[in-house]
PDB file of C-alpha atoms in Angstrom:
ATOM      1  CA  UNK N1257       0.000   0.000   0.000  1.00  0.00           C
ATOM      2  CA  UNK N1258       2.793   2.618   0.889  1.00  0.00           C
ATOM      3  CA  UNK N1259       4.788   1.667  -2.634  1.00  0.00           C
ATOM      4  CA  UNK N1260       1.039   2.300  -4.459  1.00  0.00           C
ATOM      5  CA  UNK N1261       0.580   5.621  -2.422  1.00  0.00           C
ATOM      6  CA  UNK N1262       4.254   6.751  -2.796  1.00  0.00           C
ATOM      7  CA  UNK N1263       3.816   5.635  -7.059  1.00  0.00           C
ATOM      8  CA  UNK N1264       0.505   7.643  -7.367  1.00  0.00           C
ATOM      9  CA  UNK N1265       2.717  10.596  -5.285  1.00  0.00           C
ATOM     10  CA  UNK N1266       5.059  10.210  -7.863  1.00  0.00           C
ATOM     11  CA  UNK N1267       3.013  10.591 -10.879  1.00  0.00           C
ATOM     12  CA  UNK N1268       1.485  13.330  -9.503  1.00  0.00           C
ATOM     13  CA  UNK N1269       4.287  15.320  -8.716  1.00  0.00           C
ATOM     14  CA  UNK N1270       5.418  14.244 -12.547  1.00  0.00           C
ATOM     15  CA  UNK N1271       2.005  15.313 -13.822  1.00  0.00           C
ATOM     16  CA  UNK N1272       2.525  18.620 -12.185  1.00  0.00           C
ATOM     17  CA  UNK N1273       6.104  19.332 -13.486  1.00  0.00           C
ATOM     18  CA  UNK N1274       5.030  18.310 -17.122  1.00  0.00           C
ATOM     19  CA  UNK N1275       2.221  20.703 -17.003  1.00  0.00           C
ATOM     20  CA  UNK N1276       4.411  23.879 -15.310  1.00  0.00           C
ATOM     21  CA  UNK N1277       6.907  22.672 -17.981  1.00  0.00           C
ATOM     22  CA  UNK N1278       4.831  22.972 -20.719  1.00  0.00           C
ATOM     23  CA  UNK N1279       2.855  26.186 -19.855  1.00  0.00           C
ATOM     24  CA  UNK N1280       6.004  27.745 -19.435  1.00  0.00           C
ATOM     25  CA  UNK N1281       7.170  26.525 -23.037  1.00  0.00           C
ATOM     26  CA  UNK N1282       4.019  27.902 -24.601  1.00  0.00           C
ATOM     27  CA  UNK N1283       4.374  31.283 -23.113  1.00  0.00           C
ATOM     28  CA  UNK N1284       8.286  31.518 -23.886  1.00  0.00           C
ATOM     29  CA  UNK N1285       7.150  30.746 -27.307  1.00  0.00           C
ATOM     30  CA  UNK N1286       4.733  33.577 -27.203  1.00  0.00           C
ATOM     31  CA  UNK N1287       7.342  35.752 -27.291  1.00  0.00           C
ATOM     32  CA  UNK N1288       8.763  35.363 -30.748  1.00  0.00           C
ATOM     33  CA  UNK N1289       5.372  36.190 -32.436  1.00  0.00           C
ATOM     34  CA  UNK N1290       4.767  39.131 -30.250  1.00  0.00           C
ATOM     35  CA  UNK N1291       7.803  40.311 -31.018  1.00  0.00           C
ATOM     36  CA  UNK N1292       7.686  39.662 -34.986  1.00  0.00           C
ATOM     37  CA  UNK N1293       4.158  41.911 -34.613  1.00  0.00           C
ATOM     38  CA  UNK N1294       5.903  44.516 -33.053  1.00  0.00           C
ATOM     39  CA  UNK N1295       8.473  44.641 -35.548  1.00  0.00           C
ATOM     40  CA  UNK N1296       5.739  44.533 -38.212  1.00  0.00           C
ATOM     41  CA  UNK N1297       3.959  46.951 -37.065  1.00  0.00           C
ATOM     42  CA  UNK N1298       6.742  49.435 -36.547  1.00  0.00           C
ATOM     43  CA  UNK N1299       7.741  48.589 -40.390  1.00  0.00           C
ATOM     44  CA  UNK N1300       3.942  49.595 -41.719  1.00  0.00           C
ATOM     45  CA  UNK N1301       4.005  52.848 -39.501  1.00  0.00           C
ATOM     46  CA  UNK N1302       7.379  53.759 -41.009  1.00  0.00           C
ATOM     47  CA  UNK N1303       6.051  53.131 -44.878  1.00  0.00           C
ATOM     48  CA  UNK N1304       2.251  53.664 -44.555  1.00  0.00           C
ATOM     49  CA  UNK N1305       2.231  54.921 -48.500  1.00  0.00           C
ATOM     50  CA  UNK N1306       4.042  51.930 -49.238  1.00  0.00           C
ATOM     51  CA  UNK N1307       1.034  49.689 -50.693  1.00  0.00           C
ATOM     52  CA  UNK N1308       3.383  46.392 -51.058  1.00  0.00           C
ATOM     53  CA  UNK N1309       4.966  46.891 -47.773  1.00  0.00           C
ATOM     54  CA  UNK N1310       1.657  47.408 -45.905  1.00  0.00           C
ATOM     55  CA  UNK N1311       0.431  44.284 -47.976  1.00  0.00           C
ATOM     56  CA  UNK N1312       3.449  41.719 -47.165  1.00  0.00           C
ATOM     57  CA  UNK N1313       3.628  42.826 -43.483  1.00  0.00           C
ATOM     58  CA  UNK N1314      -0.109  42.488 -42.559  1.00  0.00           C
ATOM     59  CA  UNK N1315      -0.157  39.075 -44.452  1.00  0.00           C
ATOM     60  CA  UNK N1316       2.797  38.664 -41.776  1.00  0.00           C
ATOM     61  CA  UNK N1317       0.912  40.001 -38.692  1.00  0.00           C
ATOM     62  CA  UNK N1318      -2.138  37.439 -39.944  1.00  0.00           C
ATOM     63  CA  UNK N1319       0.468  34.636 -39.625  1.00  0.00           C
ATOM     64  CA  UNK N1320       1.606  35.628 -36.115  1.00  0.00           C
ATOM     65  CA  UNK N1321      -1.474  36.250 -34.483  1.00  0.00           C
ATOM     66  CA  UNK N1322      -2.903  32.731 -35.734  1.00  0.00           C
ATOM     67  CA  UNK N1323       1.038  31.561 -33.853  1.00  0.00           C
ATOM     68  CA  UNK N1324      -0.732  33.164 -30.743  1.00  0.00           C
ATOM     69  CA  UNK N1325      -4.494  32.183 -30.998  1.00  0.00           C
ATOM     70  CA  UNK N1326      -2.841  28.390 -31.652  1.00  0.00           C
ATOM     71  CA  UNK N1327      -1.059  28.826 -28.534  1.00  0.00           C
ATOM     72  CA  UNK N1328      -3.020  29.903 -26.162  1.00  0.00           C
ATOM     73  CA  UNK N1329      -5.415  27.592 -27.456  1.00  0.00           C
ATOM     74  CA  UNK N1330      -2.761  25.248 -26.492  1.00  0.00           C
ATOM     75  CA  UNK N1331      -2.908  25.960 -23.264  1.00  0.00           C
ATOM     76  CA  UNK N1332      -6.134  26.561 -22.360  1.00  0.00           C
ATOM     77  CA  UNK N1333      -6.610  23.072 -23.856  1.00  0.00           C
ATOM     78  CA  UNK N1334      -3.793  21.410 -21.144  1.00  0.00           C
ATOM     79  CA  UNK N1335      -5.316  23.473 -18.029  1.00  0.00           C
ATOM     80  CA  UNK N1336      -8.464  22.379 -18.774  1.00  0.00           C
ATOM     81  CA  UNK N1337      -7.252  18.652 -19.101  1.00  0.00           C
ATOM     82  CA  UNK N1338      -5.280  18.808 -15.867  1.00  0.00           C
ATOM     83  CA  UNK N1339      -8.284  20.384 -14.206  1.00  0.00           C
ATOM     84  CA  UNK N1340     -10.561  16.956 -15.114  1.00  0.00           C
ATOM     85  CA  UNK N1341     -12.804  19.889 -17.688  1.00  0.00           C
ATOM     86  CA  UNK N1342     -12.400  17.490 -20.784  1.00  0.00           C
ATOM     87  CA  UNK N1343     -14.064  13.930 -21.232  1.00  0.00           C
ATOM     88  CA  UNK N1344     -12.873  12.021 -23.495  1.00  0.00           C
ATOM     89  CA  UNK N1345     -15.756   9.957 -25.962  1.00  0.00           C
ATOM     90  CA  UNK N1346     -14.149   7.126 -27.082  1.00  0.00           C
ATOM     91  CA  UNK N1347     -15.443   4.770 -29.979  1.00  0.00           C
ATOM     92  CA  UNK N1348     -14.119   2.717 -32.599  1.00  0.00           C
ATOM     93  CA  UNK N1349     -12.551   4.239 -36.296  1.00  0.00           C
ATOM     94  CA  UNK N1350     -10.728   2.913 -38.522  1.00  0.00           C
ATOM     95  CA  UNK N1351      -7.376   4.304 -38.209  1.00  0.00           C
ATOM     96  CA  UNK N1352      -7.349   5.369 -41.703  1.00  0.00           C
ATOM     97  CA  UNK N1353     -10.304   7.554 -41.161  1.00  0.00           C
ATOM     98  CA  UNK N1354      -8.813   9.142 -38.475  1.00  0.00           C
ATOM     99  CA  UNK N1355      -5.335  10.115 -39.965  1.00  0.00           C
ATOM    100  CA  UNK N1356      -7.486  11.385 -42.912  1.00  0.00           C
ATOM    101  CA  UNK N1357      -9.341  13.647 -40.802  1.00  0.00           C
ATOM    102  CA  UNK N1358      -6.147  14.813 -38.646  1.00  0.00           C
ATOM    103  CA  UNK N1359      -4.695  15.416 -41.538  1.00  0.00           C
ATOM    104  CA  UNK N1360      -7.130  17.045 -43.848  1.00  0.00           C
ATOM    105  CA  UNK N1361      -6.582  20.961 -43.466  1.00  0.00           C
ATOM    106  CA  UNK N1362      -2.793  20.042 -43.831  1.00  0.00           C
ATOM    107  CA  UNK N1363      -2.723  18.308 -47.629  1.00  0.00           C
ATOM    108  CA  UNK N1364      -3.413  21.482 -49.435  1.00  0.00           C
ATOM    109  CA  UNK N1365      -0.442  23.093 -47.220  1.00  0.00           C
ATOM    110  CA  UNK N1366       1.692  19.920 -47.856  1.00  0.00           C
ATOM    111  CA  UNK N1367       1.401  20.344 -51.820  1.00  0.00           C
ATOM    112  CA  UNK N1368       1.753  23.816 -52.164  1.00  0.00           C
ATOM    113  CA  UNK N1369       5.297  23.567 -50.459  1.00  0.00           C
ATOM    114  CA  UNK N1370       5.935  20.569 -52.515  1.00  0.00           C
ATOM    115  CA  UNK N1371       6.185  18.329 -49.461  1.00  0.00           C
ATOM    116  CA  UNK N1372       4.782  14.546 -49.570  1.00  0.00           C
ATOM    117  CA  UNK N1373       2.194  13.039 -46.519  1.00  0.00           C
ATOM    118  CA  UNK N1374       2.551   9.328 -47.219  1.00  0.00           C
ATOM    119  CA  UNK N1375      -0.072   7.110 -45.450  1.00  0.00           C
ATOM    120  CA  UNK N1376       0.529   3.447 -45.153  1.00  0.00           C
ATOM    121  CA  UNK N1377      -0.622   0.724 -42.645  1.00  0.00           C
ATOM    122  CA  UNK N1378      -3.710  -1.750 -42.790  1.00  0.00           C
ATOM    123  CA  UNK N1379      -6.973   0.139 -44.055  1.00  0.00           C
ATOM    124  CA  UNK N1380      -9.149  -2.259 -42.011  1.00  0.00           C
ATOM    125  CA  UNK N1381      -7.104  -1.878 -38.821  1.00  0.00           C
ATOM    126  CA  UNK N1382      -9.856  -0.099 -35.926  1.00  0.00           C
ATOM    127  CA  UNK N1383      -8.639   1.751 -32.794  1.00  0.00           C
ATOM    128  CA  UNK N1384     -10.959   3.197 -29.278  1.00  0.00           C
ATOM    129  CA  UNK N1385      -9.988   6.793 -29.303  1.00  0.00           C
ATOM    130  CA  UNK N1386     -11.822  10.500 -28.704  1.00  0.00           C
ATOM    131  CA  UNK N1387     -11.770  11.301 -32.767  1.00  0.00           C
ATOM    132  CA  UNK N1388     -11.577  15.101 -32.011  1.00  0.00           C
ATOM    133  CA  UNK N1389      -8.393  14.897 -29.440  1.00  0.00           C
ATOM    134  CA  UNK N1390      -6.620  11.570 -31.368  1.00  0.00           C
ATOM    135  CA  UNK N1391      -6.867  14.013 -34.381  1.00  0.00           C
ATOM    136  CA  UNK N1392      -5.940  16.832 -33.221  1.00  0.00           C
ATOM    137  CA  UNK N1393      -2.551  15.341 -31.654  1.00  0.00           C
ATOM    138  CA  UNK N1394      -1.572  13.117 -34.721  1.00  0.00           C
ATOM    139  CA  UNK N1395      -2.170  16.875 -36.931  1.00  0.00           C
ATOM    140  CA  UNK N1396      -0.188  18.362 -34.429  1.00  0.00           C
ATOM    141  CA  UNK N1397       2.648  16.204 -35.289  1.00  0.00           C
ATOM    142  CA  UNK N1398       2.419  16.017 -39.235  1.00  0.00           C
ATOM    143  CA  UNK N1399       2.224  20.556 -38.521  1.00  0.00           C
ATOM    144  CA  UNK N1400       5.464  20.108 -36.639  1.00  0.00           C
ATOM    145  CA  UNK N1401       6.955  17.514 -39.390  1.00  0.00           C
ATOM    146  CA  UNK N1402       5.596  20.224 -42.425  1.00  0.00           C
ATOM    147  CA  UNK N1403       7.340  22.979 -40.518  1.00  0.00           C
ATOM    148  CA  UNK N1404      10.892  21.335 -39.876  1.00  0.00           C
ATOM    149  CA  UNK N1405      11.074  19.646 -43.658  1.00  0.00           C
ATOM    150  CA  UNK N1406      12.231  21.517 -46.996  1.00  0.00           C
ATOM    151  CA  UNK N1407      10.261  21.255 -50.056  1.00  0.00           C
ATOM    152  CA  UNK N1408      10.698  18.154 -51.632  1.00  0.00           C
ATOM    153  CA  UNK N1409      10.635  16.103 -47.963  1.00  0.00           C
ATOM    154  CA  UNK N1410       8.670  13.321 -47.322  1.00  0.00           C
ATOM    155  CA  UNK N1411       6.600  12.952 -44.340  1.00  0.00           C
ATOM    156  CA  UNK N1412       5.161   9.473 -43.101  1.00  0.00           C
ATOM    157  CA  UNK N1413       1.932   8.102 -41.222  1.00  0.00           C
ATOM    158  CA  UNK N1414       2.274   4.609 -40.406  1.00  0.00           C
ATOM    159  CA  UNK N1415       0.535   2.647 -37.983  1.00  0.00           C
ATOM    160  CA  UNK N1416       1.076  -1.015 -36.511  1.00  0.00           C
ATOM    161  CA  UNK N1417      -0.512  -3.166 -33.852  1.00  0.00           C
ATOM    162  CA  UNK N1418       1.012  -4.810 -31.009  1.00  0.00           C
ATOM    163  CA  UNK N1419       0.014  -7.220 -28.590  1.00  0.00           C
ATOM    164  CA  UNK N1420      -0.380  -4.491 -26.227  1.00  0.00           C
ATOM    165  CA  UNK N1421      -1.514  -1.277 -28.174  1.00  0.00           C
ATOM    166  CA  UNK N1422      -1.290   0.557 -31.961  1.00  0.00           C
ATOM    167  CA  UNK N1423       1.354   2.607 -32.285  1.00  0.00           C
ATOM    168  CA  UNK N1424       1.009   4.972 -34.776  1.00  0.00           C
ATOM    169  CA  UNK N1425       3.840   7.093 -35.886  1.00  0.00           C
ATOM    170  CA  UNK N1426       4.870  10.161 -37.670  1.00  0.00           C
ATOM    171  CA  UNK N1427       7.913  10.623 -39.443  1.00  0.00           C
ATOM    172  CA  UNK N1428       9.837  13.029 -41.403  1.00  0.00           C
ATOM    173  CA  UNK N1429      13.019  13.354 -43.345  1.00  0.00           C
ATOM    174  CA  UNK N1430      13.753  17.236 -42.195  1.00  0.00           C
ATOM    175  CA  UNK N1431      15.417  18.252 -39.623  1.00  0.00           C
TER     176      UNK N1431
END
């Protein structure tokens, strides 16, 4: 009983530092957007008559500020998880009907910078997950793969099953 108590302890206190970890991540990255709209916005004040300039920096500011609405989405997401605020509805889906829905808003993005998403694993392979959340982590991961390859890269979905759980993974040939 004390090595289950002093376990769960443990878990908790990891829990914790994971979640003070990550907050703190998200709001150091805040900075670097903030600070790219500040510059922006310094460069349209200083060439107001300057239609391309004005153009090209407020496509830039609409870039940043969607940055900053993704990450404090982000964490508003992860307090409300470690407060208990989310269920989770699991069912059944066909893997390959979830990676086409994490990864649907990311295709178009993926061919216009000439990058490939290559899907392969067993189209009749089923898996108990919250569709909304499973998507939203596995899109999460091709975004981070799309930003960190050059055009031309490759990025994989594959999926297998164990004896003990389906792992799917996400791979990329950037950096």
């Amino acid at each position: 009983l004390v090595a289950i108590l002093n376990a769960h302890a443990e878990n908790e206190k990891s829990a914790k530092k994971f979640l003070r970890n990550t907050i703190s991540d998200i709001s150091h990255q805040l900075k670097t957007p903030l600070a790219a709209l500040m510059m922006y916005q310094e460069i349209i004040e200083a060439e107001p008559d300057n239609a391309e300039t004005v153009k090209e920096f407020s496509q830039k500011i609409g870039t940043a500020l969607k940055r900053i609405e993704q990450l404090i989405l982000s964490m508003l997401k992860i307090t409300r998880l470690d407060t208990g605020n989310i269920l989770f509805e699991k069912q059944s889906y066909f893997i390959q009907e979830l990676i086409k829905n994490a990864i649907s808003e990311l295709t178009t993005r993926a061919t216009q910078e000439r990058k490939q998403i290559i899907v392969n694993g067993t189209s009749n392979q089923v898996i108990m997950c919250d569709m909304d959340w499973t998507s939203e982590a596995i899109g999460n991961l091709v975004k981070n793969a799309l930003d960190h390859t050059k055009a031309g890269g490759i990025i994989r979905i594959t999926w297998e099953s164990t004896p003990t759980m389906i792992r799917i993974l996400v791979s990329d040939n950037g950096s």
